[in-house]
PDB file of C-alpha atoms in Angstrom:
ATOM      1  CA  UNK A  10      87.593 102.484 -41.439  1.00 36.00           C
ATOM      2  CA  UNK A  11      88.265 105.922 -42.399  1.00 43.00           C
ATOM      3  CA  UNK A  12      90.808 108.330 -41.941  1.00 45.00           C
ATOM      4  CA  UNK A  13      88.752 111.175 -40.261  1.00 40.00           C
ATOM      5  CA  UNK A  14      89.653 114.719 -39.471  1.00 35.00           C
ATOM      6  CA  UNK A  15      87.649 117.036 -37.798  1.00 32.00           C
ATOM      7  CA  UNK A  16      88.983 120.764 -38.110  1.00 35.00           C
ATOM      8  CA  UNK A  17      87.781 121.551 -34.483  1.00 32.00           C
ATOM      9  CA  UNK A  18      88.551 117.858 -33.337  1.00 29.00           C
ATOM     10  CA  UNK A  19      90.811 114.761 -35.003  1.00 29.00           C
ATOM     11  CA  UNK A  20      91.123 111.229 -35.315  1.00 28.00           C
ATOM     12  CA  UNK A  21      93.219 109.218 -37.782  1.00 30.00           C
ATOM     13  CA  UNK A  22      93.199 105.454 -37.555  1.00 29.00           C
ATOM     14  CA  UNK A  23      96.803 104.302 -36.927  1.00 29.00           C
ATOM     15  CA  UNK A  24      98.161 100.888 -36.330  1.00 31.00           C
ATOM     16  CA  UNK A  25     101.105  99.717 -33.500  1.00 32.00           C
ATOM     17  CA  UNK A  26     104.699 100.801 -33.041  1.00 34.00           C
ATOM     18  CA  UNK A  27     107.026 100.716 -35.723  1.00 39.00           C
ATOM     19  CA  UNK A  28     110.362  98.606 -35.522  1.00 38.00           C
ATOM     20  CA  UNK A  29     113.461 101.086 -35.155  1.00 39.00           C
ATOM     21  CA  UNK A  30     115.257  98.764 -37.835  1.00 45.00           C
ATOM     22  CA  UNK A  31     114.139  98.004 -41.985  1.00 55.00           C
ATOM     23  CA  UNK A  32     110.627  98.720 -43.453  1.00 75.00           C
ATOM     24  CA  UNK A  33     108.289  95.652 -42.875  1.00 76.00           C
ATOM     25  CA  UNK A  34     106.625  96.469 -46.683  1.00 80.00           C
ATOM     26  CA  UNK A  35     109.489  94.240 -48.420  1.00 77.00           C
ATOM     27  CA  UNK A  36     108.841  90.911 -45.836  1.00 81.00           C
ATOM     28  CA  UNK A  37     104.978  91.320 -45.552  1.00 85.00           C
ATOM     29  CA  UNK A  38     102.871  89.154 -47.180  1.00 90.00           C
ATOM     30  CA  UNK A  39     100.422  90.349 -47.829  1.00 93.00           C
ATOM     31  CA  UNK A  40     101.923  93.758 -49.346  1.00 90.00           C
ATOM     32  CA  UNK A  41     104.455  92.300 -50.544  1.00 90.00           C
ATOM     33  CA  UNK A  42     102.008  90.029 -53.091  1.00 93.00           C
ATOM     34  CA  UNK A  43      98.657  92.550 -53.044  1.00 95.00           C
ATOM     35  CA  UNK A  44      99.970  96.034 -52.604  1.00 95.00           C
ATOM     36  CA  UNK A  45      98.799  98.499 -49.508  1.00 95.00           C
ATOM     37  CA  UNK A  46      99.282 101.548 -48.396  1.00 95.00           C
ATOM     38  CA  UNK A  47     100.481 102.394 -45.110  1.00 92.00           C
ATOM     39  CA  UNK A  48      99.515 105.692 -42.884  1.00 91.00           C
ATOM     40  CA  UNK A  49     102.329 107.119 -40.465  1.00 87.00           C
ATOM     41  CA  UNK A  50     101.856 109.623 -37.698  1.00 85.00           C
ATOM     42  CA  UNK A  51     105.575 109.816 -36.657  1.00 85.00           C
ATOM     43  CA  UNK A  52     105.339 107.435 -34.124  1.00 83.00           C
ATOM     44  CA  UNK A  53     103.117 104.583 -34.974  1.00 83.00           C
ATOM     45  CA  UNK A  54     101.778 103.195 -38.703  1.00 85.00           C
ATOM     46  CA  UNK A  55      98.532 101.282 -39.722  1.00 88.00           C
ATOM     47  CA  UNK A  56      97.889  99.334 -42.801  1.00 91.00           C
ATOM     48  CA  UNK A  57      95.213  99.946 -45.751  1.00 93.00           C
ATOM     49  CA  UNK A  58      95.474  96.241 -47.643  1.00 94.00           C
ATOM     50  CA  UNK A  59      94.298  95.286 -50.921  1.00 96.00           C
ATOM     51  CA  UNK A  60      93.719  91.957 -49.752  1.00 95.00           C
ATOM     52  CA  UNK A  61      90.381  91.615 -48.323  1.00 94.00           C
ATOM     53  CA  UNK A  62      90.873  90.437 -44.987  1.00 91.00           C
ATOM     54  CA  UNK A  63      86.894  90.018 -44.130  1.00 90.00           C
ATOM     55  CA  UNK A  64      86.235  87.789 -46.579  1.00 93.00           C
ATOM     56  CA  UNK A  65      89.621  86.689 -47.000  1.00 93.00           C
ATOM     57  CA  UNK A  66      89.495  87.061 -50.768  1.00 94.00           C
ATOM     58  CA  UNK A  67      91.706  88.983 -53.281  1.00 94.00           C
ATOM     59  CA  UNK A  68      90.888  92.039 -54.018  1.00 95.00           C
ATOM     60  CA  UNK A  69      89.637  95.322 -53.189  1.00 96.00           C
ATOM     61  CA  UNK A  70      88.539  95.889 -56.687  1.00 97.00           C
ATOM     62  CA  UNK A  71      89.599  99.202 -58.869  1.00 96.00           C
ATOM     63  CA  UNK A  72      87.596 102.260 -57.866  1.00 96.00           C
ATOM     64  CA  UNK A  73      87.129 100.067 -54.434  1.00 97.00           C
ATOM     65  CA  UNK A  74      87.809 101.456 -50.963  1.00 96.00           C
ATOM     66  CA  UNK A  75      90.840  99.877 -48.753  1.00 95.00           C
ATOM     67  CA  UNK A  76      89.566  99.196 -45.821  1.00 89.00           C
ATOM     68  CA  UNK A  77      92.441  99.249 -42.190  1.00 86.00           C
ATOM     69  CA  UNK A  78      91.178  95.935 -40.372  1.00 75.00           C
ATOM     70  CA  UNK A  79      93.245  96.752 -37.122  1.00 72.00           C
ATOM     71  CA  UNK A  80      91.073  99.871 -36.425  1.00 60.00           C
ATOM     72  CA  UNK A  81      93.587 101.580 -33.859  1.00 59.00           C
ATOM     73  CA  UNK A  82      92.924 104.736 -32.432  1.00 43.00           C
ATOM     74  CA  UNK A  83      95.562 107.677 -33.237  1.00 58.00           C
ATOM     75  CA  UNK A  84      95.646 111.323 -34.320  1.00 70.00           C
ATOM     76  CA  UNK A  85      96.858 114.104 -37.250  1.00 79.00           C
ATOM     77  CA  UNK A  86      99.775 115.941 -36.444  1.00 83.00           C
ATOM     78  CA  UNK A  87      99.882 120.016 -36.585  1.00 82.00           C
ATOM     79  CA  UNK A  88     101.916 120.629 -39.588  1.00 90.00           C
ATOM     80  CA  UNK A  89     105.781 120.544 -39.208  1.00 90.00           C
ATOM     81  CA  UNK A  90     105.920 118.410 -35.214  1.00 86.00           C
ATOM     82  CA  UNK A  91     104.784 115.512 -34.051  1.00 80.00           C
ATOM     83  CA  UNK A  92     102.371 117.532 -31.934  1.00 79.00           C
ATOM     84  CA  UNK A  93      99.043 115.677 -31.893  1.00 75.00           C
ATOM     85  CA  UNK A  94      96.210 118.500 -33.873  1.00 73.00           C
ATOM     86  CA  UNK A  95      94.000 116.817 -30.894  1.00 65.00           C
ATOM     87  CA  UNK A  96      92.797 119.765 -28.277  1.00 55.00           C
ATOM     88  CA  UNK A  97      94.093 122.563 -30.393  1.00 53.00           C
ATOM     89  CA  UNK A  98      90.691 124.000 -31.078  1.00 57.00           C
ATOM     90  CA  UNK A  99      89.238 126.833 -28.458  1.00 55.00           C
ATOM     91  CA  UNK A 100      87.663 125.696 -25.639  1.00 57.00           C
ATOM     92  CA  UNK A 101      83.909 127.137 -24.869  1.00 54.00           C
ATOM     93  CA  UNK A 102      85.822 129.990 -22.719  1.00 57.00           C
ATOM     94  CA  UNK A 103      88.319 130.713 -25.394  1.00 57.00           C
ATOM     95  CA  UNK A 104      87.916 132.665 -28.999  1.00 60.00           C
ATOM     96  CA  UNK A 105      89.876 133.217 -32.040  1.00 59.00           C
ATOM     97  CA  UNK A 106      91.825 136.366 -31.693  1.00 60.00           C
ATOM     98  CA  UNK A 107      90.887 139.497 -33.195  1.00 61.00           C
ATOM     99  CA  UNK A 108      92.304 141.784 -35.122  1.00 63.00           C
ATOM    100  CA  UNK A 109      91.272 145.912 -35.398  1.00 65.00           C
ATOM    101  CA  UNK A 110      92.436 147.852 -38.110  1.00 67.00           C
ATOM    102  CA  UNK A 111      91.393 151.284 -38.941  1.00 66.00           C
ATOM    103  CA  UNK A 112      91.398 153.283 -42.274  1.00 65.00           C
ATOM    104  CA  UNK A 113      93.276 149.813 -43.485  1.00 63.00           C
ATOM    105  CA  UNK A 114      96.499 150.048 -40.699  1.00 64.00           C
ATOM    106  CA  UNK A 115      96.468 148.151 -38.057  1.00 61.00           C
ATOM    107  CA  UNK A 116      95.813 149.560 -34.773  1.00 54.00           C
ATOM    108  CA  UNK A 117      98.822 148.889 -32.314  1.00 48.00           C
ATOM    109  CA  UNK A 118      99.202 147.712 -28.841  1.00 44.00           C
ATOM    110  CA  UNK A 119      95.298 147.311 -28.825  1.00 54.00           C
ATOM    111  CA  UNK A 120      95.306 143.214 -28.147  1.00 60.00           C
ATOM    112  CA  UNK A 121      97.245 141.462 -25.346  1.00 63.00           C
ATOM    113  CA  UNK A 122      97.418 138.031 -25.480  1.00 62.00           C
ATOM    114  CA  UNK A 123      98.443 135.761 -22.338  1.00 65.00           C
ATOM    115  CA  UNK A 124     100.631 133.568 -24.321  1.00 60.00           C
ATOM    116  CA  UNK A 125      97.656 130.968 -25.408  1.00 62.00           C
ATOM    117  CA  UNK A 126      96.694 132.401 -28.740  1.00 59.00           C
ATOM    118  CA  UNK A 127      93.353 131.817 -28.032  1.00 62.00           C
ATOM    119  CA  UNK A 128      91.153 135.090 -26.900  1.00 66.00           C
ATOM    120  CA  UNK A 129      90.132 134.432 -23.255  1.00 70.00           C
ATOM    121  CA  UNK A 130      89.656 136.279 -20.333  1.00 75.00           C
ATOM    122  CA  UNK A 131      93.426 136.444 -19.834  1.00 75.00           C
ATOM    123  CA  UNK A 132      93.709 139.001 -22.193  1.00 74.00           C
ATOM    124  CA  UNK A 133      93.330 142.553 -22.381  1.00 73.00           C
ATOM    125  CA  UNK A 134      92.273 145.055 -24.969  1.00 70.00           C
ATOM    126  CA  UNK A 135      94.229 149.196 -25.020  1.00 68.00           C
ATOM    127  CA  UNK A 136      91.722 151.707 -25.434  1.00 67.00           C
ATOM    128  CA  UNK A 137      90.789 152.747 -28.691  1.00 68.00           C
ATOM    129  CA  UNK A 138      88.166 154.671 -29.882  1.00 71.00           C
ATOM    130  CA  UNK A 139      85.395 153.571 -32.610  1.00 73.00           C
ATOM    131  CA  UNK A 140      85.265 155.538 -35.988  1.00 75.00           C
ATOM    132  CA  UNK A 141      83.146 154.624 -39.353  1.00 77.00           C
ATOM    133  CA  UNK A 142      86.417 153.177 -40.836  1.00 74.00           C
ATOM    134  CA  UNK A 143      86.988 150.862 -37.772  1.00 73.00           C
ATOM    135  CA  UNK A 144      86.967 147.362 -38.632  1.00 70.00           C
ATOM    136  CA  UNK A 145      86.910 144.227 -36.943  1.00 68.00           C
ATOM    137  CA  UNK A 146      88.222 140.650 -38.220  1.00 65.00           C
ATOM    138  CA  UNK A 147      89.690 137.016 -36.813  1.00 63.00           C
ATOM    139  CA  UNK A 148      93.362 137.994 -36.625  1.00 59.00           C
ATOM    140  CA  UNK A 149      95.182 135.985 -39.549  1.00 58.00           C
ATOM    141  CA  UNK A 150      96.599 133.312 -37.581  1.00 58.00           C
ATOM    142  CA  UNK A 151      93.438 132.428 -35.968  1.00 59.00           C
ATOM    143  CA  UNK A 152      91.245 132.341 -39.581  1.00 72.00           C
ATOM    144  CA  UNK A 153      94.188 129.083 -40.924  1.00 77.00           C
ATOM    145  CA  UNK A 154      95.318 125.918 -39.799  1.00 80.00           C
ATOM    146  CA  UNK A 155      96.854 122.935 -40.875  1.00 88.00           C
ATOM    147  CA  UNK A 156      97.480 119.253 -40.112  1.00 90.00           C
ATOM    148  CA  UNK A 157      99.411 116.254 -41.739  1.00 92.00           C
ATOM    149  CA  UNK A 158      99.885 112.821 -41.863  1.00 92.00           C
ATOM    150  CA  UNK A 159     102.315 110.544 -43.546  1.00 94.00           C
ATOM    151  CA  UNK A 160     101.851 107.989 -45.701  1.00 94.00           C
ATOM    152  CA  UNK A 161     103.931 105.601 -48.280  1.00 94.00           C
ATOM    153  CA  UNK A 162     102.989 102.457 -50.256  1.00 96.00           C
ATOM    154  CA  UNK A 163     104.008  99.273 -52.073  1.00 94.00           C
ATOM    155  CA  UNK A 164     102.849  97.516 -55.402  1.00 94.00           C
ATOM    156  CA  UNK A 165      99.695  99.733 -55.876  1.00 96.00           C
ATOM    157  CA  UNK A 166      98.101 102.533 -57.718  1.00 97.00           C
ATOM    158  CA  UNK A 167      95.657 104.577 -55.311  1.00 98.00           C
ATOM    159  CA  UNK A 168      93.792 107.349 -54.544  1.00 98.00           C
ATOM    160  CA  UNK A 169      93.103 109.832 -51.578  1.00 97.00           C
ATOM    161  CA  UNK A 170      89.301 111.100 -51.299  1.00 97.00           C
ATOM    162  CA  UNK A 171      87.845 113.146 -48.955  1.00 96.00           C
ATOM    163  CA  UNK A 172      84.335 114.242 -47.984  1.00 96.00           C
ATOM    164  CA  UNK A 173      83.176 117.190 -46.088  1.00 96.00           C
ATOM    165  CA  UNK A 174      80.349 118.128 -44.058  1.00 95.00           C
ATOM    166  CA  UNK A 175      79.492 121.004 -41.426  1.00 92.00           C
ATOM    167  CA  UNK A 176      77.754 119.604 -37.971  1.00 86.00           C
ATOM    168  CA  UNK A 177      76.249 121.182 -34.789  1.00 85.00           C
ATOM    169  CA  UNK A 178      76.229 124.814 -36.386  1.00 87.00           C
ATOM    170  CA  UNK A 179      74.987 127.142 -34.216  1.00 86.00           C
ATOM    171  CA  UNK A 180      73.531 130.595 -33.785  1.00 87.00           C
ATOM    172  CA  UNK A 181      74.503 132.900 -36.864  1.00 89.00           C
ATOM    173  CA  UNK A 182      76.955 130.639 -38.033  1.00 87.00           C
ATOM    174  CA  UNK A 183      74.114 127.983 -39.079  1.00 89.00           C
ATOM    175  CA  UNK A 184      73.570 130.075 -41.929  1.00 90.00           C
ATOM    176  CA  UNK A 185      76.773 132.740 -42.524  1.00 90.00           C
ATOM    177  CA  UNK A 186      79.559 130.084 -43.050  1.00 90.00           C
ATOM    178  CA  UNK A 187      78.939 127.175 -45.544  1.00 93.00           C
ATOM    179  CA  UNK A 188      81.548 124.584 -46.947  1.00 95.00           C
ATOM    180  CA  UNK A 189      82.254 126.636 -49.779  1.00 96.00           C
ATOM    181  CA  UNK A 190      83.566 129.407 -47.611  1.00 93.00           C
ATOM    182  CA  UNK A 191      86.452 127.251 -46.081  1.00 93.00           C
ATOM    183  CA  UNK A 192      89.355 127.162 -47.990  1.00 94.00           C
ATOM    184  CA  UNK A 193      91.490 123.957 -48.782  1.00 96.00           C
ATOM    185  CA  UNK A 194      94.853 123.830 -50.213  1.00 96.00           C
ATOM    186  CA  UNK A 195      96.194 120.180 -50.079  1.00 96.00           C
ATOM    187  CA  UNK A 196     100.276 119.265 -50.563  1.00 96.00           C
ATOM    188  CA  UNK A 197     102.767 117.168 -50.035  1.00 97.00           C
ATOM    189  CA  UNK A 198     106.223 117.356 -48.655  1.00 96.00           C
ATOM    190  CA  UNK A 199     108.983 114.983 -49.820  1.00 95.00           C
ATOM    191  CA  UNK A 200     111.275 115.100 -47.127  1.00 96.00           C
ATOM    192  CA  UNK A 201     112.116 116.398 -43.717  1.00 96.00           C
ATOM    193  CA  UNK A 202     112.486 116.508 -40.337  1.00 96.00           C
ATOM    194  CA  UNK A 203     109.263 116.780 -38.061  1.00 94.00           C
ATOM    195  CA  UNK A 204     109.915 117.142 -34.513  1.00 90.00           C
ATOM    196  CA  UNK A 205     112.882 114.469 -34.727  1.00 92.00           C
ATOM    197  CA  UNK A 206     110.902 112.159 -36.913  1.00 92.00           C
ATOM    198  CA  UNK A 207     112.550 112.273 -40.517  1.00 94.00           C
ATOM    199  CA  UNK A 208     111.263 110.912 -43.607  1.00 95.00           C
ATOM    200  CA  UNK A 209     111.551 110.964 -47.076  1.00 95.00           C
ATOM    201  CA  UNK A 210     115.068 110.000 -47.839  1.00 94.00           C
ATOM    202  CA  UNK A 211     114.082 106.704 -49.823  1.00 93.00           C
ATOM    203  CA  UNK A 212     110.582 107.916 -50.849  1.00 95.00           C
ATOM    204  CA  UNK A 213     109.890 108.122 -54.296  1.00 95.00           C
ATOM    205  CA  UNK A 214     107.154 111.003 -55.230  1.00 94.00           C
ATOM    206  CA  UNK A 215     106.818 110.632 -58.984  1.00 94.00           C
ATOM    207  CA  UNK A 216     103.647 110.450 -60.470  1.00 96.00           C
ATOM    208  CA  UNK A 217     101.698 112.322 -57.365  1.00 97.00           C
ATOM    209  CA  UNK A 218      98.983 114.395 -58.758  1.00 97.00           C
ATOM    210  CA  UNK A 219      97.413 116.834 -56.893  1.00 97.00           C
ATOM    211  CA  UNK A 220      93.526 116.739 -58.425  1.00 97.00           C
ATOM    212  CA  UNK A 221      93.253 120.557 -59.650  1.00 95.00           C
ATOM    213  CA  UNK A 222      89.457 122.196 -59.006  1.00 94.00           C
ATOM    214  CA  UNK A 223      89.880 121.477 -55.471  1.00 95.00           C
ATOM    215  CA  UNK A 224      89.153 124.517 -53.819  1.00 96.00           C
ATOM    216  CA  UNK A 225      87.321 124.356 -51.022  1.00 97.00           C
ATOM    217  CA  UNK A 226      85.449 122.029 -48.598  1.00 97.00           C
ATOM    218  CA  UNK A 227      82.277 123.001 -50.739  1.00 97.00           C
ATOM    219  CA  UNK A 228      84.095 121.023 -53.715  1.00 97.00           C
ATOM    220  CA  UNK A 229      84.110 117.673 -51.491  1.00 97.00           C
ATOM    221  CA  UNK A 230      80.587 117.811 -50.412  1.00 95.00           C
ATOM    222  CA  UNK A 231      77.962 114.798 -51.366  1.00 92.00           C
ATOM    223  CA  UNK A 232      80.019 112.044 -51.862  1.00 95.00           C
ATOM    224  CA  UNK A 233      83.789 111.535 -51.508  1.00 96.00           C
ATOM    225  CA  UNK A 234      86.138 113.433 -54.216  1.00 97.00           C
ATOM    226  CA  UNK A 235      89.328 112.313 -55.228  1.00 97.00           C
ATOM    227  CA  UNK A 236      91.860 115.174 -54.002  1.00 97.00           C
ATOM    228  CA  UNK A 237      95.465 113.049 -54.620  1.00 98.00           C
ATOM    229  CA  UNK A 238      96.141 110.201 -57.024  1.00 98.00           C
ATOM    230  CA  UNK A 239      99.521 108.076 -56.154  1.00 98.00           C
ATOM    231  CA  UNK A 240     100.416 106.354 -60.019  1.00 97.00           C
ATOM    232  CA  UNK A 241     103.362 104.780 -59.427  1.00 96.00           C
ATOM    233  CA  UNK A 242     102.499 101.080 -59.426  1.00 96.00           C
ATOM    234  CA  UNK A 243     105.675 100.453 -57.218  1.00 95.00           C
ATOM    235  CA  UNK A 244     104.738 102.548 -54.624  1.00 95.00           C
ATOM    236  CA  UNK A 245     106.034 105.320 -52.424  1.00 96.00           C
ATOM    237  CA  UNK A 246     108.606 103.290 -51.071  1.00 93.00           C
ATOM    238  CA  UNK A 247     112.134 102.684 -52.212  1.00 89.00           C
ATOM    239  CA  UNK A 248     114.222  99.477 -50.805  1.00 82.00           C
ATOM    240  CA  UNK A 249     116.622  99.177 -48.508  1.00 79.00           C
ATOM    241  CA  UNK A 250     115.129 101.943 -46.078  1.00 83.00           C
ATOM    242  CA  UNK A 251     113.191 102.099 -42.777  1.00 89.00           C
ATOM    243  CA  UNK A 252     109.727 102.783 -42.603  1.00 90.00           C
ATOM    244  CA  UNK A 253     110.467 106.348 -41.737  1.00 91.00           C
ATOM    245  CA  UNK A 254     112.551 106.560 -44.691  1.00 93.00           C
ATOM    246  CA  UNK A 255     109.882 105.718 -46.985  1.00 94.00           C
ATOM    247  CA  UNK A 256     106.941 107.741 -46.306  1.00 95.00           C
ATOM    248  CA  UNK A 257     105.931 111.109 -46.905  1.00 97.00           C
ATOM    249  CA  UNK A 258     104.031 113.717 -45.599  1.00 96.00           C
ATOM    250  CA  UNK A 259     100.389 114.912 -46.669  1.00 96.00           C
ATOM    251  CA  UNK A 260      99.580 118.555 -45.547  1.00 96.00           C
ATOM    252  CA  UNK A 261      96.074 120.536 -45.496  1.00 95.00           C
ATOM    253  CA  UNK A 262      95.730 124.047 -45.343  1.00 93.00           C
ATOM    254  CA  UNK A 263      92.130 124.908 -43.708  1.00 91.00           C
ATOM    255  CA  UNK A 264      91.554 129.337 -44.009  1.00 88.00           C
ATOM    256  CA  UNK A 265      88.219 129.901 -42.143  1.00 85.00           C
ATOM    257  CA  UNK A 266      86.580 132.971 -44.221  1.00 84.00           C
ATOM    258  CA  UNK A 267      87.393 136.433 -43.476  1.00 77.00           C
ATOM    259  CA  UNK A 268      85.186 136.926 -40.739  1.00 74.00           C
ATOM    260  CA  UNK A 269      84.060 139.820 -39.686  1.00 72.00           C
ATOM    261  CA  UNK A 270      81.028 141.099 -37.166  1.00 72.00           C
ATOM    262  CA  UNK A 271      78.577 141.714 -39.706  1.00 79.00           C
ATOM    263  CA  UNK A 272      78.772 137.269 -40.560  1.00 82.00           C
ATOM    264  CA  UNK A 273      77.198 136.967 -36.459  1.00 82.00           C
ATOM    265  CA  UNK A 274      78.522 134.486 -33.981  1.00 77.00           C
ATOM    266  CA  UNK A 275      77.790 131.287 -33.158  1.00 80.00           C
ATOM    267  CA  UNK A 276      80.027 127.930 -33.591  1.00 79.00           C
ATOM    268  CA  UNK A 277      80.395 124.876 -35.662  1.00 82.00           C
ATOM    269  CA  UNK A 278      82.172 122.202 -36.542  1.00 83.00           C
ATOM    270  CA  UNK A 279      83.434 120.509 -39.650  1.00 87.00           C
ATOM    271  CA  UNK A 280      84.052 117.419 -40.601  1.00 89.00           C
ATOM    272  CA  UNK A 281      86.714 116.276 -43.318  1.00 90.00           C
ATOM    273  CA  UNK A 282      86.891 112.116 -43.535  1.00 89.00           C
ATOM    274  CA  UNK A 283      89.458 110.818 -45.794  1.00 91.00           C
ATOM    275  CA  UNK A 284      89.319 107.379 -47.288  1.00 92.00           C
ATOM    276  CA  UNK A 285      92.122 105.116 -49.837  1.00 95.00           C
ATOM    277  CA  UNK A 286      90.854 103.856 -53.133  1.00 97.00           C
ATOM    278  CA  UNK A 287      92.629 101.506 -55.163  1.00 97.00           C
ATOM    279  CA  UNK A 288      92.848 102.473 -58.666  1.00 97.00           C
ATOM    280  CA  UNK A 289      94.072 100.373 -62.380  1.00 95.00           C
TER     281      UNK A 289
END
C-alpha cells in the first residue's frame, strides 16, 4: 500500500494506537530480526516490514518496495500540528486569495477576508481603479503549502520515492500548469513539539540524504524517484525511548506557480504517492 498525498486531498496509510509507555521496535519480531520502518501521524503508527507477510517469506529484496499489510486508513498532518491536511483545500465556492499590486507596491485595504483564508463570497474587495501597471496574482500564502508525516526505523537501510501526476484538470488549467511548474522542497525536522506531540529526543538522523535535483513535481513524473535515502543500518531509532521519541518528521513544501490572469482558470488536482524501498 502506498503512502499517498494528494495536494488538494490526503491519505496516508497508518496503523492503530500507539502504547503511551516504550517503543514496540525493540520487542517486535519481526523488526526486531528483519528491519521496518514505521510511519507516525502523531497519534497513531503503521508498519512497512521487510518480512514478507503475503508469502510469508524473508525478504523484500534490495531495490524492493515494503509493502504495510494492515492497510489502515489515516491522514498527513499540516506542517507544525497535528491538524489533519484533510479538507484544507477550497471548496467549489471558495478561491485562493488574491493579491493586487500596482507599479510593484501593494495596493492596501483592497481585500477583506472573513477570517477563512479562502476567497468566498464573504469577502469584500475596496475600490480601486485599473491602470496598465495593475497586476493581479494568488496572494503568497495561497500559491504554498505544506504537510508532514513522521517516520523512524529499525535494522534497515531504505529509501523514500515519490511519484507525481496531475488528474481531472480542467478549463485553462489543462494546459497552463504542468508538474514542472509546482515546486517541491522536501526536509526533515529532528525534533520538536507538534501540537503536544513531541518527537525526536532519541532519534538518530545521521546518514539522511536529501536526493539533490529534486525540484519539482515534474522531476518525479513516470515512475517513482527516490527523494530521501535513510543509511543508517540501525535505524532512526535509539533505545530506551517511546515511539514518539524515536521518530522524526518529514516535511514538503508544495509553491503552486505564480499565477496570474493571463495562465486562465480552471482547476486540478495533483497527486503525489509516496512508497518505502529497502535498499543494501
Amino acid at each position: 500500500m502506498s503512502l499517498s498525498k494528494y495536494i488538494y486531498g490526503a491519505a496516508l496509510a497508518l496503523l492503530c494506537s500507539q502504547p503511551a509507555a516504550a517503543s514496540f521496535l525493540d520487542e517486535d519480531f519481526w523488526c526486531r530480526t528483519y528491519g521496518c520502518a514505521v510511519v507516525h501521524d502523531g497519534q497513531n503508527y503503521d508498519i512497512y516490514d521487510n518480512w514478507q507477510f503475503a508469502t510469508n517469506s524473508c525478504c523484500v529484496p534490495i531495490g524492493g518496495q515494503m509493502i504495510d499489510y494492515y492497510i489502515r486508513a489515516g491522514n498527513t498532518n499540516i506542517t507544525g500540528t497535528t491538524d489533519r491536511a484533510v479538507g484544507w483545500e477550497p471548496g467549489s465556492d471558495e478561491s485562493f486569495m488574491l493579491g493586487i499590486t500596482q507599479d510593484g507596491s501593494t495596493i492596501d485595504a483592497t481585500a477583506f477576508d472573513d477570517g477563512d483564508g479562502y476567497l468566498d463570497a464573504g469577502d469584500t474587495f475596496g475600490a480601486f481603479t485599473l491602470n496598465p501597471l495593475t497586476d493581479v496574482r494568488l496572494a503568497g500564502s495561497g500559491r504554498q503549502y505544506s504537510h508532514s508525516f513522521f517516520i523512524t526505523s529499525y535494522r534497515t537501510r531504505f529509501s523514500l520515492r515519490a511519484l507525481a501526476s496531475i488528474t481531472n484538470a480542467t478549463g485553462d488549467f489543462a494546459n497552463t500548469i504542468q508538474l514542472g511548474d509546482i515546486k517541491l522542497t522536501p526536509s526533515f525536522s529532528e525534533s520538536g513539539n507538534d501540537g503536544g506531540f513531541e518527537y525526536g529526543a532519541r532519534a538518530n538522523t545521521s546518514q539522511i540524504q536529501i536526493v539533490s535535483g529534486i525540484d519539482d513535481l515534474g522531476d518525479l513524473s513516470g515512475v517513482p524517484t527516490q527523494i530521501m535515502n535513510f543509511g543508517r543500518q540501525q535505524g532512526i531509532r535509539q533505545r530506551n525511548g517511546n515511539i514518539d521519541e524515536q521518530t522524526i518528521r518529514l516535511d514538503f513544501l508544495y509553491q503552486m506557480p505564480d499565477y496570474d490572469m493571463s495562465m486562465g482558470t480552471g482547476s486540478l488536482n495533483v497527486d503525489v504517492v509516496f512508497d518505502f524501498y529497502r535498499e543494501p
